[in-house]
Amino acid sequence: MSHYSYKARDANGQMREGTIEADTAAAVADDLMARSLTPLSIEETAGEKGAGTDPLEALNRHLNKPGRAELILFSRQMHSLTKAGIPIITGLNRLAESTSNEQLAEIIDDIVDDLESGRDLAAAMAKYEDVFGGLYISMIRIGEQTGRIDESFYRMYEYLERDDNTLRQIKSAVRYPAFVLIAIAIAVAIIMVFVIPKFSAIYDSFKIELPLATRIIIGTSNFVSEYWLIVFGLVIGGFFAFRYYINTTDGQMWWDEKKLKFPVVGDIILRGTLARFAGAFAMTYRSGLPITEGMNIVSRAVDNVYIGKKIQGMREGIERGESLTNVSITSRVFTSLVIQMIVVGEETGQLEDMLEEVSGFYEREVEYDVQRLSSLIEPLLTVAIGVLVLILALGVFLPMWDLVKAAQ
């Protein structure tokens, strides 16, 4: 993705400026129009504001980029300060002095400069959309328009904290099987390089005809032992090639779709993503954002490109006049529970309440499944390890029966 700087006018005719990360300028225009902004100019920039041309400086800024924990603390502190009646500029100055993240302090200082020059808070924060995100900026804009900025900060604090908990649970679900598979791969590599050659030498000394499975295992072991440097290079190269591919637009789409189909873990990831969707959508809907604008923001907040694309398709369907229920069904990504709650929400006029129920339900389910993940995945790993051990054992030990007969 590239960074684009834009100038646009809102519904009141006020000038808006900022930076958006997107694939094309057309995508930026669609995003702006979904927010009821009329784009005046869109230009591709070299990167983040203030990143400079020094690669080391750019890397340092990337590593020190404010994370979710900093945003949670920032939101909670801003809620407390604004609720106490402290002016926003005074509150931001205090936070800039107390924050431990240097880049966040610089961002806050720049926001203060924009506020002092007459720009509103949402427009000042929009310059750093890659840090705050479209959802955060939209919530602040609503708070400014309604005079309830403290509520906007509190809602973002609650959402970010709940979202952070869901993300940590999803990562925990993926981490355990990943470590087990890596351990199995290392064990197989050690067997192939150090153990199998010893047996191979013994069998060669007896000049016996080996079973096919044994010949395949010994041949593989000989290849790995002789060309280990090439094999190691291919593994490392394949890893980095995979990492590069999943960072592209098509690769990210493919990988995010495949993750949802992993045995056991994929279902946990799906429910965690749906919990994020329901929570973010409920908050934007409750805040009074137009449903199409809210879905446009939520599509980027779910942290899954595949599901985000489906949500964008739902937004386009709603713009054509379809109901939320119909576009949810045709997207073929939501579970029956989500669809049923959307149906009830539309019929009763309490869509945000139903979505919050879905979010809470899936968060509890994800938390429960992560806690018992080891018991869920152990049968699959046991079968996989058993099959692997059986193949190695048969291949290595079958010829020993012939050796015993020869000895007798």
mmCIF file of C-alpha atoms in Angstrom:
data_model
loop_
_atom_site.group_PDB
_atom_site.id
_atom_site.type_symbol
_atom_site.label_atom_id
_atom_site.label_comp_id
_atom_site.label_asym_id
_atom_site.label_seq_id
_atom_site.Cartn_x
_atom_site.Cartn_y
_atom_site.Cartn_z
ATOM 1 C CA MET A 1 0.000 0.000 0.000
ATOM 2 C CA SER A 2 0.996 3.627 -0.541
ATOM 3 C CA HIS A 3 0.419 6.804 1.442
ATOM 4 C CA TYR A 4 -1.733 9.536 -0.108
ATOM 5 C CA SER A 5 -2.160 13.073 1.161
ATOM 6 C CA TYR A 6 -5.538 14.624 0.433
ATOM 7 C CA LYS A 7 -7.481 17.855 0.661
ATOM 8 C CA ALA A 8 -11.251 17.684 0.868
ATOM 9 C CA ARG A 9 -14.296 19.642 2.028
ATOM 10 C CA ASP A 10 -16.854 18.322 4.457
ATOM 11 C CA ALA A 11 -20.625 18.846 4.374
ATOM 12 C CA ASN A 12 -20.205 22.238 6.091
ATOM 13 C CA GLY A 13 -17.695 23.428 3.509
ATOM 14 C CA GLN A 14 -14.720 23.255 5.855
ATOM 15 C CA MET A 15 -11.332 22.205 4.488
ATOM 16 C CA ARG A 16 -10.004 18.820 5.615
ATOM 17 C CA GLU A 17 -6.450 17.573 5.142
ATOM 18 C CA GLY A 18 -4.787 14.307 6.029
ATOM 19 C CA THR A 19 -2.958 11.182 4.963
ATOM 20 C CA ILE A 20 -4.482 7.814 4.077
ATOM 21 C CA GLU A 21 -2.824 4.484 3.338
ATOM 22 C CA ALA A 22 -4.472 2.787 0.356
ATOM 23 C CA ASP A 23 -3.776 0.806 -2.800
ATOM 24 C CA THR A 24 -4.791 3.496 -5.304
ATOM 25 C CA ALA A 25 -5.897 7.122 -5.447
ATOM 26 C CA ALA A 26 -9.355 5.879 -6.492
ATOM 27 C CA ALA A 27 -9.593 3.905 -3.242
ATOM 28 C CA VAL A 28 -8.750 7.087 -1.321
ATOM 29 C CA ALA A 29 -11.498 8.967 -3.182
ATOM 30 C CA ASP A 30 -14.026 6.231 -2.355
ATOM 31 C CA ASP A 31 -12.974 6.347 1.282
ATOM 32 C CA LEU A 32 -13.349 10.135 1.461
ATOM 33 C CA MET A 33 -16.748 10.141 -0.214
ATOM 34 C CA ALA A 34 -17.920 7.418 2.182
ATOM 35 C CA ARG A 35 -17.131 9.874 4.980
ATOM 36 C CA SER A 36 -19.193 12.597 3.287
ATOM 37 C CA LEU A 37 -16.036 14.440 2.207
ATOM 38 C CA THR A 38 -15.606 15.900 -1.268
ATOM 39 C CA PRO A 39 -12.016 15.272 -2.441
ATOM 40 C CA LEU A 40 -10.240 18.280 -3.948
ATOM 41 C CA SER A 41 -6.753 16.832 -4.427
ATOM 42 C CA ILE A 42 -5.139 13.435 -3.806
ATOM 43 C CA GLU A 43 -1.373 13.025 -4.113
ATOM 44 C CA GLU A 44 0.858 10.059 -3.397
ATOM 45 C CA THR A 45 3.499 10.784 -0.748
ATOM 46 C CA ALA A 46 6.834 9.159 -0.050
ATOM 47 C CA GLY A 47 5.720 7.759 3.306
ATOM 48 C CA GLU A 48 4.748 8.807 6.758
ATOM 49 C CA LYS A 49 4.908 12.430 7.777
ATOM 50 C CA GLY A 50 8.324 13.269 9.092
ATOM 51 C CA ALA A 51 9.780 9.878 8.165
ATOM 52 C CA GLY A 52 12.576 11.489 6.154
ATOM 53 C CA THR A 53 14.744 9.806 3.583
ATOM 54 C CA ASP A 54 17.152 8.171 6.057
ATOM 55 C CA PRO A 55 16.340 4.414 6.126
ATOM 56 C CA LEU A 56 17.591 4.079 9.722
ATOM 57 C CA GLU A 57 15.403 6.967 10.842
ATOM 58 C CA ALA A 58 12.399 5.479 9.038
ATOM 59 C CA LEU A 59 13.057 2.081 10.669
ATOM 60 C CA ASN A 60 13.393 3.693 14.081
ATOM 61 C CA ARG A 61 10.095 5.533 13.643
ATOM 62 C CA HIS A 62 8.403 2.327 12.559
ATOM 63 C CA LEU A 63 9.708 0.418 15.598
ATOM 64 C CA ASN A 64 8.659 3.213 17.974
ATOM 65 C CA LYS A 65 5.263 3.725 16.367
ATOM 66 C CA PRO A 66 2.583 4.065 19.062
ATOM 67 C CA GLY A 67 0.863 0.739 19.556
ATOM 68 C CA ARG A 68 -2.502 -0.308 20.869
ATOM 69 C CA ALA A 69 -1.374 -0.065 24.503
ATOM 70 C CA GLU A 70 -0.372 3.589 24.056
ATOM 71 C CA LEU A 71 -3.684 4.390 22.348
ATOM 72 C CA ILE A 72 -5.649 2.716 25.153
ATOM 73 C CA LEU A 73 -3.821 4.776 27.775
ATOM 74 C CA PHE A 74 -4.156 7.937 25.660
ATOM 75 C CA SER A 75 -7.922 7.405 25.270
ATOM 76 C CA ARG A 76 -8.476 6.762 28.975
ATOM 77 C CA GLN A 77 -6.466 9.818 30.015
ATOM 78 C CA MET A 78 -8.174 12.066 27.456
ATOM 79 C CA HIS A 79 -11.578 10.862 28.690
ATOM 80 C CA SER A 80 -10.663 11.741 32.266
ATOM 81 C CA LEU A 81 -9.274 15.156 31.318
ATOM 82 C CA THR A 82 -12.159 16.205 29.054
ATOM 83 C CA LYS A 83 -14.764 14.910 31.506
ATOM 84 C CA ALA A 84 -13.133 17.041 34.222
ATOM 85 C CA GLY A 85 -13.602 20.109 32.029
ATOM 86 C CA ILE A 86 -9.913 20.640 31.251
ATOM 87 C CA PRO A 87 -9.403 22.316 27.843
ATOM 88 C CA ILE A 88 -8.285 19.878 25.141
ATOM 89 C CA ILE A 89 -5.082 21.798 24.356
ATOM 90 C CA THR A 90 -4.099 21.852 28.035
ATOM 91 C CA GLY A 91 -4.841 18.151 28.373
ATOM 92 C CA LEU A 92 -2.853 17.236 25.272
ATOM 93 C CA ASN A 93 0.130 19.261 26.477
ATOM 94 C CA ARG A 94 0.089 17.341 29.756
ATOM 95 C CA LEU A 95 -0.058 14.006 27.943
ATOM 96 C CA ALA A 96 2.808 14.998 25.624
ATOM 97 C CA GLU A 97 4.964 15.667 28.686
ATOM 98 C CA SER A 98 4.039 12.432 30.468
ATOM 99 C CA THR A 99 3.995 9.872 27.631
ATOM 100 C CA SER A 100 6.980 7.525 27.370
ATOM 101 C CA ASN A 101 6.634 7.103 23.592
ATOM 102 C CA GLU A 102 8.645 9.839 21.884
ATOM 103 C CA GLN A 103 6.804 9.521 18.565
ATOM 104 C CA LEU A 104 3.416 9.813 20.263
ATOM 105 C CA ALA A 105 4.664 12.928 22.080
ATOM 106 C CA GLU A 106 5.698 14.434 18.719
ATOM 107 C CA ILE A 107 2.285 13.596 17.239
ATOM 108 C CA ILE A 108 0.475 15.190 20.184
ATOM 109 C CA ASP A 109 2.633 18.330 19.878
ATOM 110 C CA ASP A 110 1.764 18.571 16.184
ATOM 111 C CA ILE A 111 -1.942 18.108 16.945
ATOM 112 C CA VAL A 112 -1.723 20.919 19.508
ATOM 113 C CA ASP A 113 -0.125 23.193 16.886
ATOM 114 C CA ASP A 114 -3.001 22.440 14.495
ATOM 115 C CA LEU A 115 -5.597 23.127 17.196
ATOM 116 C CA GLU A 116 -3.970 26.458 18.020
ATOM 117 C CA SER A 117 -4.067 27.385 14.334
ATOM 118 C CA GLY A 118 -7.846 26.846 14.272
ATOM 119 C CA ARG A 119 -8.161 23.284 12.992
ATOM 120 C CA ASP A 120 -10.531 20.913 14.796
ATOM 121 C CA LEU A 121 -9.269 17.839 16.670
ATOM 122 C CA ALA A 122 -10.523 15.207 14.190
ATOM 123 C CA ALA A 123 -8.857 16.974 11.258
ATOM 124 C CA ALA A 124 -5.599 17.281 13.205
ATOM 125 C CA MET A 125 -5.662 13.581 14.100
ATOM 126 C CA ALA A 126 -6.531 12.624 10.504
ATOM 127 C CA LYS A 127 -2.967 13.552 9.512
ATOM 128 C CA TYR A 128 -1.922 10.488 11.511
ATOM 129 C CA GLU A 129 -4.597 8.057 10.395
ATOM 130 C CA ASP A 130 -1.991 5.283 10.179
ATOM 131 C CA VAL A 131 -1.551 5.674 13.967
ATOM 132 C CA PHE A 132 -5.113 6.335 15.179
ATOM 133 C CA GLY A 133 -7.135 4.605 12.446
ATOM 134 C CA GLY A 134 -10.252 5.741 10.625
ATOM 135 C CA LEU A 135 -12.581 4.451 13.353
ATOM 136 C CA TYR A 136 -10.900 6.547 16.037
ATOM 137 C CA ILE A 137 -10.945 9.720 13.931
ATOM 138 C CA SER A 138 -14.609 9.267 12.995
ATOM 139 C CA MET A 139 -15.586 8.813 16.643
ATOM 140 C CA ILE A 140 -13.715 11.989 17.624
ATOM 141 C CA ARG A 141 -15.413 13.904 14.793
ATOM 142 C CA ILE A 142 -18.826 12.766 16.065
ATOM 143 C CA GLY A 143 -17.886 13.780 19.607
ATOM 144 C CA GLU A 144 -16.913 17.250 18.429
ATOM 145 C CA GLN A 145 -20.123 17.674 16.456
ATOM 146 C CA THR A 146 -22.334 16.565 19.360
ATOM 147 C CA GLY A 147 -20.346 18.244 22.130
ATOM 148 C CA ARG A 148 -19.671 14.893 23.830
ATOM 149 C CA ILE A 149 -15.977 14.453 23.132
ATOM 150 C CA ASP A 150 -15.425 12.794 26.533
ATOM 151 C CA GLU A 151 -17.879 10.021 25.591
ATOM 152 C CA SER A 152 -16.072 9.470 22.291
ATOM 153 C CA PHE A 153 -12.759 8.995 24.076
ATOM 154 C CA TYR A 154 -14.356 6.630 26.575
ATOM 155 C CA ARG A 155 -15.992 4.540 23.857
ATOM 156 C CA MET A 156 -12.676 4.265 22.038
ATOM 157 C CA TYR A 157 -10.965 3.291 25.290
ATOM 158 C CA GLU A 158 -13.514 0.520 25.882
ATOM 159 C CA TYR A 159 -13.383 -0.655 22.280
ATOM 160 C CA LEU A 160 -9.566 -0.695 22.052
ATOM 161 C CA GLU A 161 -9.205 -2.537 25.347
ATOM 162 C CA ARG A 162 -11.781 -5.146 24.364
ATOM 163 C CA ASP A 163 -10.282 -5.412 20.868
ATOM 164 C CA ASP A 164 -6.776 -5.812 22.287
ATOM 165 C CA ASN A 165 -7.980 -8.669 24.469
ATOM 166 C CA THR A 166 -9.569 -10.388 21.459
ATOM 167 C CA LEU A 167 -6.389 -10.013 19.388
ATOM 168 C CA ARG A 168 -4.238 -11.471 22.165
ATOM 169 C CA GLN A 169 -6.576 -14.446 22.390
ATOM 170 C CA ILE A 170 -6.374 -15.032 18.634
ATOM 171 C CA LYS A 171 -2.565 -14.860 18.725
ATOM 172 C CA SER A 172 -2.519 -17.316 21.614
ATOM 173 C CA ALA A 173 -4.680 -19.673 19.572
ATOM 174 C CA VAL A 174 -2.188 -19.607 16.689
ATOM 175 C CA ARG A 175 1.011 -19.622 18.768
ATOM 176 C CA TYR A 176 0.652 -23.047 20.374
ATOM 177 C CA PRO A 177 0.185 -25.173 17.225
ATOM 178 C CA ALA A 178 2.859 -23.119 15.432
ATOM 179 C CA PHE A 179 5.430 -23.942 18.124
ATOM 180 C CA VAL A 180 4.479 -27.622 18.054
ATOM 181 C CA LEU A 181 4.799 -27.843 14.258
ATOM 182 C CA ILE A 182 8.181 -26.084 14.359
ATOM 183 C CA ALA A 183 9.380 -28.529 17.041
ATOM 184 C CA ILE A 184 8.261 -31.487 14.894
ATOM 185 C CA ALA A 185 10.051 -30.078 11.848
ATOM 186 C CA ILE A 186 13.291 -29.633 13.846
ATOM 187 C CA ALA A 187 13.023 -33.181 15.211
ATOM 188 C CA VAL A 188 12.534 -34.635 11.721
ATOM 189 C CA ALA A 189 15.494 -32.625 10.404
ATOM 190 C CA ILE A 190 17.751 -33.960 13.200
ATOM 191 C CA ILE A 191 16.638 -37.532 12.495
ATOM 192 C CA MET A 192 17.273 -37.132 8.771
ATOM 193 C CA VAL A 193 20.718 -35.573 9.186
ATOM 194 C CA PHE A 194 22.172 -37.492 12.146
ATOM 195 C CA VAL A 195 20.190 -40.695 12.843
ATOM 196 C CA ILE A 196 19.245 -42.153 9.450
ATOM 197 C CA PRO A 197 22.851 -42.072 8.058
ATOM 198 C CA LYS A 198 23.972 -44.377 10.928
ATOM 199 C CA PHE A 199 21.367 -46.973 10.005
ATOM 200 C CA SER A 200 22.196 -46.542 6.327
ATOM 201 C CA ALA A 201 25.838 -47.449 6.978
ATOM 202 C CA ILE A 202 24.781 -50.610 8.817
ATOM 203 C CA TYR A 203 22.460 -51.725 6.012
ATOM 204 C CA ASP A 204 25.114 -51.073 3.363
ATOM 205 C CA SER A 205 27.576 -53.333 5.160
ATOM 206 C CA PHE A 206 25.157 -56.269 4.985
ATOM 207 C CA LYS A 207 24.381 -55.829 1.253
ATOM 208 C CA ILE A 208 20.666 -56.583 1.657
ATOM 209 C CA GLU A 209 17.797 -55.398 -0.504
ATOM 210 C CA LEU A 210 15.930 -52.656 1.336
ATOM 211 C CA PRO A 211 12.162 -52.041 1.290
ATOM 212 C CA LEU A 212 10.893 -49.131 -0.828
ATOM 213 C CA ALA A 213 9.988 -47.018 2.222
ATOM 214 C CA THR A 214 13.495 -47.447 3.632
ATOM 215 C CA ARG A 215 15.124 -46.532 0.310
ATOM 216 C CA ILE A 216 13.009 -43.350 0.115
ATOM 217 C CA ILE A 217 13.910 -42.347 3.679
ATOM 218 C CA ILE A 218 17.629 -43.053 3.198
ATOM 219 C CA GLY A 219 17.646 -41.267 -0.165
ATOM 220 C CA THR A 220 16.003 -38.217 1.381
ATOM 221 C CA SER A 221 18.443 -38.309 4.280
ATOM 222 C CA ASN A 222 21.453 -38.572 1.950
ATOM 223 C CA PHE A 223 20.213 -35.640 -0.113
ATOM 224 C CA VAL A 224 19.633 -33.475 2.965
ATOM 225 C CA SER A 225 23.021 -34.440 4.452
ATOM 226 C CA GLU A 226 24.928 -33.763 1.237
ATOM 227 C CA TYR A 227 23.103 -30.624 0.161
ATOM 228 C CA TRP A 228 22.095 -29.276 3.573
ATOM 229 C CA LEU A 229 23.306 -25.795 2.718
ATOM 230 C CA ILE A 230 21.056 -25.660 -0.364
ATOM 231 C CA VAL A 231 18.114 -27.090 1.584
ATOM 232 C CA PHE A 232 18.664 -24.573 4.387
ATOM 233 C CA GLY A 233 18.866 -21.759 1.853
ATOM 234 C CA LEU A 234 15.653 -22.899 0.170
ATOM 235 C CA VAL A 235 13.838 -23.053 3.512
ATOM 236 C CA ILE A 236 14.994 -19.581 4.541
ATOM 237 C CA GLY A 237 14.331 -18.201 1.050
ATOM 238 C CA GLY A 238 10.888 -19.779 1.000
ATOM 239 C CA PHE A 239 10.092 -18.264 4.397
ATOM 240 C CA PHE A 240 11.026 -14.742 3.313
ATOM 241 C CA ALA A 241 9.290 -15.189 -0.047
ATOM 242 C CA PHE A 242 6.143 -16.237 1.806
ATOM 243 C CA ARG A 243 6.434 -13.243 4.138
ATOM 244 C CA TYR A 244 6.856 -10.926 1.150
ATOM 245 C CA TYR A 245 3.880 -12.434 -0.671
ATOM 246 C CA ILE A 246 1.459 -12.159 2.268
ATOM 247 C CA ASN A 247 2.410 -8.489 2.607
ATOM 248 C CA THR A 248 1.153 -7.812 -0.922
ATOM 249 C CA THR A 249 -2.525 -7.055 -1.538
ATOM 250 C CA ASP A 250 -3.299 -10.392 -3.225
ATOM 251 C CA GLY A 251 -1.136 -12.354 -0.806
ATOM 252 C CA GLN A 252 -2.753 -10.790 2.237
ATOM 253 C CA MET A 253 -6.186 -11.568 0.841
ATOM 254 C CA TRP A 254 -5.194 -15.206 0.199
ATOM 255 C CA TRP A 255 -3.553 -15.691 3.596
ATOM 256 C CA ASP A 256 -6.381 -14.084 5.575
ATOM 257 C CA GLU A 257 -8.856 -16.385 3.826
ATOM 258 C CA LYS A 258 -6.740 -19.504 4.443
ATOM 259 C CA LYS A 259 -6.304 -18.696 8.139
ATOM 260 C CA LEU A 260 -10.055 -19.006 8.590
ATOM 261 C CA LYS A 261 -9.925 -22.601 7.265
ATOM 262 C CA PHE A 262 -7.246 -23.963 9.611
ATOM 263 C CA PRO A 263 -8.433 -26.981 11.630
ATOM 264 C CA VAL A 264 -9.686 -25.931 15.093
ATOM 265 C CA VAL A 265 -7.718 -22.656 15.112
ATOM 266 C CA GLY A 266 -9.472 -21.268 12.025
ATOM 267 C CA ASP A 267 -12.856 -21.309 13.739
ATOM 268 C CA ILE A 268 -11.411 -19.423 16.717
ATOM 269 C CA ILE A 269 -9.893 -16.813 14.395
ATOM 270 C CA LEU A 270 -13.212 -16.422 12.562
ATOM 271 C CA ARG A 271 -15.195 -15.892 15.753
ATOM 272 C CA GLY A 272 -12.605 -13.459 17.072
ATOM 273 C CA THR A 273 -12.794 -11.470 13.837
ATOM 274 C CA LEU A 274 -16.593 -11.468 13.933
ATOM 275 C CA ALA A 275 -16.420 -10.206 17.524
ATOM 276 C CA ARG A 276 -14.290 -7.279 16.316
ATOM 277 C CA PHE A 277 -16.703 -6.617 13.444
ATOM 278 C CA ALA A 278 -19.781 -6.645 15.675
ATOM 279 C CA GLY A 279 -18.167 -4.462 18.354
ATOM 280 C CA ALA A 280 -16.865 -1.844 15.895
ATOM 281 C CA PHE A 281 -20.078 -1.798 13.850
ATOM 282 C CA ALA A 282 -22.232 -1.428 16.981
ATOM 283 C CA MET A 283 -20.153 1.522 18.153
ATOM 284 C CA THR A 284 -20.269 3.373 14.829
ATOM 285 C CA TYR A 285 -24.006 2.707 14.447
ATOM 286 C CA ARG A 286 -24.772 3.858 17.996
ATOM 287 C CA SER A 287 -22.753 7.030 17.425
ATOM 288 C CA GLY A 288 -24.950 8.061 14.509
ATOM 289 C CA LEU A 289 -22.538 7.478 11.646
ATOM 290 C CA PRO A 290 -24.241 6.660 8.340
ATOM 291 C CA ILE A 291 -24.289 2.892 7.923
ATOM 292 C CA THR A 292 -22.240 2.977 4.696
ATOM 293 C CA GLU A 293 -19.567 5.162 6.268
ATOM 294 C CA GLY A 294 -19.528 2.963 9.350
ATOM 295 C CA MET A 295 -19.075 -0.205 7.293
ATOM 296 C CA ASN A 296 -16.274 1.424 5.322
ATOM 297 C CA ILE A 297 -14.435 2.129 8.583
ATOM 298 C CA VAL A 298 -15.233 -1.271 10.096
ATOM 299 C CA SER A 299 -13.864 -3.059 7.008
ATOM 300 C CA ARG A 300 -10.424 -1.722 7.931
ATOM 301 C CA ALA A 301 -10.861 -2.288 11.673
ATOM 302 C CA VAL A 302 -11.440 -6.071 11.551
ATOM 303 C CA ASP A 303 -7.750 -6.731 10.759
ATOM 304 C CA ASN A 304 -8.614 -9.319 8.104
ATOM 305 C CA VAL A 305 -8.400 -8.255 4.454
ATOM 306 C CA TYR A 306 -10.637 -11.089 3.239
ATOM 307 C CA ILE A 307 -13.493 -10.282 5.623
ATOM 308 C CA GLY A 308 -12.859 -6.569 5.106
ATOM 309 C CA LYS A 309 -13.419 -7.071 1.372
ATOM 310 C CA LYS A 310 -16.686 -8.857 2.119
ATOM 311 C CA ILE A 311 -17.794 -5.950 4.316
ATOM 312 C CA GLN A 312 -16.960 -3.524 1.505
ATOM 313 C CA GLY A 313 -19.166 -5.629 -0.760
ATOM 314 C CA MET A 314 -21.951 -5.344 1.816
ATOM 315 C CA ARG A 315 -21.551 -1.560 1.824
ATOM 316 C CA GLU A 316 -21.908 -1.468 -1.950
ATOM 317 C CA GLY A 317 -25.056 -3.619 -1.695
ATOM 318 C CA ILE A 318 -26.584 -1.237 0.853
ATOM 319 C CA GLU A 319 -25.793 1.706 -1.445
ATOM 320 C CA ARG A 320 -27.803 -0.118 -4.138
ATOM 321 C CA GLY A 321 -30.784 -0.246 -1.787
ATOM 322 C CA GLU A 322 -30.492 -3.759 -0.329
ATOM 323 C CA SER A 323 -31.171 -4.433 3.341
ATOM 324 C CA LEU A 324 -28.415 -5.210 5.820
ATOM 325 C CA THR A 325 -29.851 -8.693 6.327
ATOM 326 C CA ASN A 326 -29.703 -9.526 2.600
ATOM 327 C CA VAL A 327 -26.133 -8.305 2.111
ATOM 328 C CA SER A 328 -25.058 -10.187 5.255
ATOM 329 C CA ILE A 329 -26.477 -13.438 3.875
ATOM 330 C CA THR A 330 -25.039 -13.003 0.372
ATOM 331 C CA SER A 331 -21.571 -12.200 1.780
ATOM 332 C CA ARG A 332 -21.330 -15.853 2.945
ATOM 333 C CA VAL A 333 -18.869 -15.005 5.688
ATOM 334 C CA PHE A 334 -21.092 -14.545 8.746
ATOM 335 C CA THR A 335 -22.307 -17.305 11.004
ATOM 336 C CA SER A 336 -26.007 -18.005 11.457
ATOM 337 C CA LEU A 337 -25.887 -16.378 14.905
ATOM 338 C CA VAL A 338 -24.658 -13.051 13.480
ATOM 339 C CA ILE A 339 -27.282 -13.094 10.738
ATOM 340 C CA GLN A 340 -30.099 -13.944 13.157
ATOM 341 C CA MET A 341 -29.093 -11.100 15.477
ATOM 342 C CA ILE A 342 -28.946 -8.676 12.539
ATOM 343 C CA VAL A 343 -32.443 -9.770 11.484
ATOM 344 C CA VAL A 344 -33.805 -9.221 14.996
ATOM 345 C CA GLY A 345 -31.950 -5.918 15.290
ATOM 346 C CA GLU A 346 -33.395 -4.576 12.040
ATOM 347 C CA GLU A 347 -36.909 -5.697 12.941
ATOM 348 C CA THR A 348 -36.844 -4.219 16.454
ATOM 349 C CA GLY A 349 -34.758 -1.130 15.708
ATOM 350 C CA GLN A 350 -32.110 -2.233 18.209
ATOM 351 C CA LEU A 351 -29.346 -3.266 15.825
ATOM 352 C CA GLU A 352 -26.522 -1.847 17.954
ATOM 353 C CA ASP A 353 -27.709 -3.779 21.029
ATOM 354 C CA MET A 354 -27.893 -7.032 19.084
ATOM 355 C CA LEU A 355 -24.407 -6.497 17.627
ATOM 356 C CA GLU A 356 -22.994 -5.814 21.074
ATOM 357 C CA GLU A 357 -24.573 -9.072 22.254
ATOM 358 C CA VAL A 358 -22.854 -10.898 19.372
ATOM 359 C CA SER A 359 -19.523 -9.253 20.182
ATOM 360 C CA GLY A 360 -19.705 -10.187 23.849
ATOM 361 C CA PHE A 361 -20.840 -13.745 23.095
ATOM 362 C CA TYR A 362 -17.993 -14.440 20.654
ATOM 363 C CA GLU A 363 -15.407 -12.816 22.917
ATOM 364 C CA ARG A 364 -16.396 -15.172 25.720
ATOM 365 C CA GLU A 365 -16.362 -18.156 23.352
ATOM 366 C CA VAL A 366 -12.919 -17.257 21.996
ATOM 367 C CA GLU A 367 -11.569 -16.850 25.517
ATOM 368 C CA TYR A 368 -12.982 -20.229 26.535
ATOM 369 C CA ASP A 369 -11.653 -22.010 23.431
ATOM 370 C CA VAL A 370 -8.186 -20.508 23.808
ATOM 371 C CA GLN A 371 -8.063 -21.750 27.402
ATOM 372 C CA ARG A 372 -8.847 -25.286 26.279
ATOM 373 C CA LEU A 373 -6.953 -25.084 22.996
ATOM 374 C CA SER A 374 -4.412 -27.684 24.019
ATOM 375 C CA SER A 375 -7.150 -30.277 24.593
ATOM 376 C CA LEU A 376 -8.774 -29.362 21.246
ATOM 377 C CA ILE A 377 -5.643 -29.602 19.156
ATOM 378 C CA GLU A 378 -3.824 -32.441 20.922
ATOM 379 C CA PRO A 379 -5.769 -35.199 19.073
ATOM 380 C CA LEU A 380 -4.823 -33.715 15.679
ATOM 381 C CA LEU A 381 -1.177 -33.293 16.644
ATOM 382 C CA THR A 382 -1.091 -36.785 18.170
ATOM 383 C CA VAL A 383 -2.379 -38.322 14.940
ATOM 384 C CA ALA A 384 0.096 -36.317 12.856
ATOM 385 C CA ILE A 385 3.039 -37.254 15.062
ATOM 386 C CA GLY A 386 1.883 -40.882 15.162
ATOM 387 C CA VAL A 387 1.758 -41.129 11.364
ATOM 388 C CA LEU A 388 5.194 -39.527 11.091
ATOM 389 C CA VAL A 389 6.722 -41.858 13.674
ATOM 390 C CA LEU A 390 5.081 -44.868 12.019
ATOM 391 C CA ILE A 391 6.578 -43.986 8.622
ATOM 392 C CA LEU A 392 10.046 -43.448 10.089
ATOM 393 C CA ALA A 393 9.858 -46.562 12.280
ATOM 394 C CA LEU A 394 8.714 -48.831 9.474
ATOM 395 C CA GLY A 395 11.295 -47.413 7.097
ATOM 396 C CA VAL A 396 14.153 -47.752 9.558
ATOM 397 C CA PHE A 397 13.317 -50.942 11.430
ATOM 398 C CA LEU A 398 11.741 -53.160 8.734
ATOM 399 C CA PRO A 399 15.163 -54.128 7.290
ATOM 400 C CA MET A 400 16.242 -55.265 10.757
ATOM 401 C CA TRP A 401 13.956 -58.289 10.447
ATOM 402 C CA ASP A 402 15.974 -59.348 7.414
ATOM 403 C CA LEU A 403 19.196 -58.794 9.390
ATOM 404 C CA VAL A 404 17.899 -61.017 12.190
ATOM 405 C CA LYS A 405 17.007 -63.747 9.690
ATOM 406 C CA ALA A 406 20.429 -63.446 8.085
ATOM 407 C CA ALA A 407 22.113 -63.711 11.484
ATOM 408 C CA GLN A 408 20.077 -66.808 12.340
#
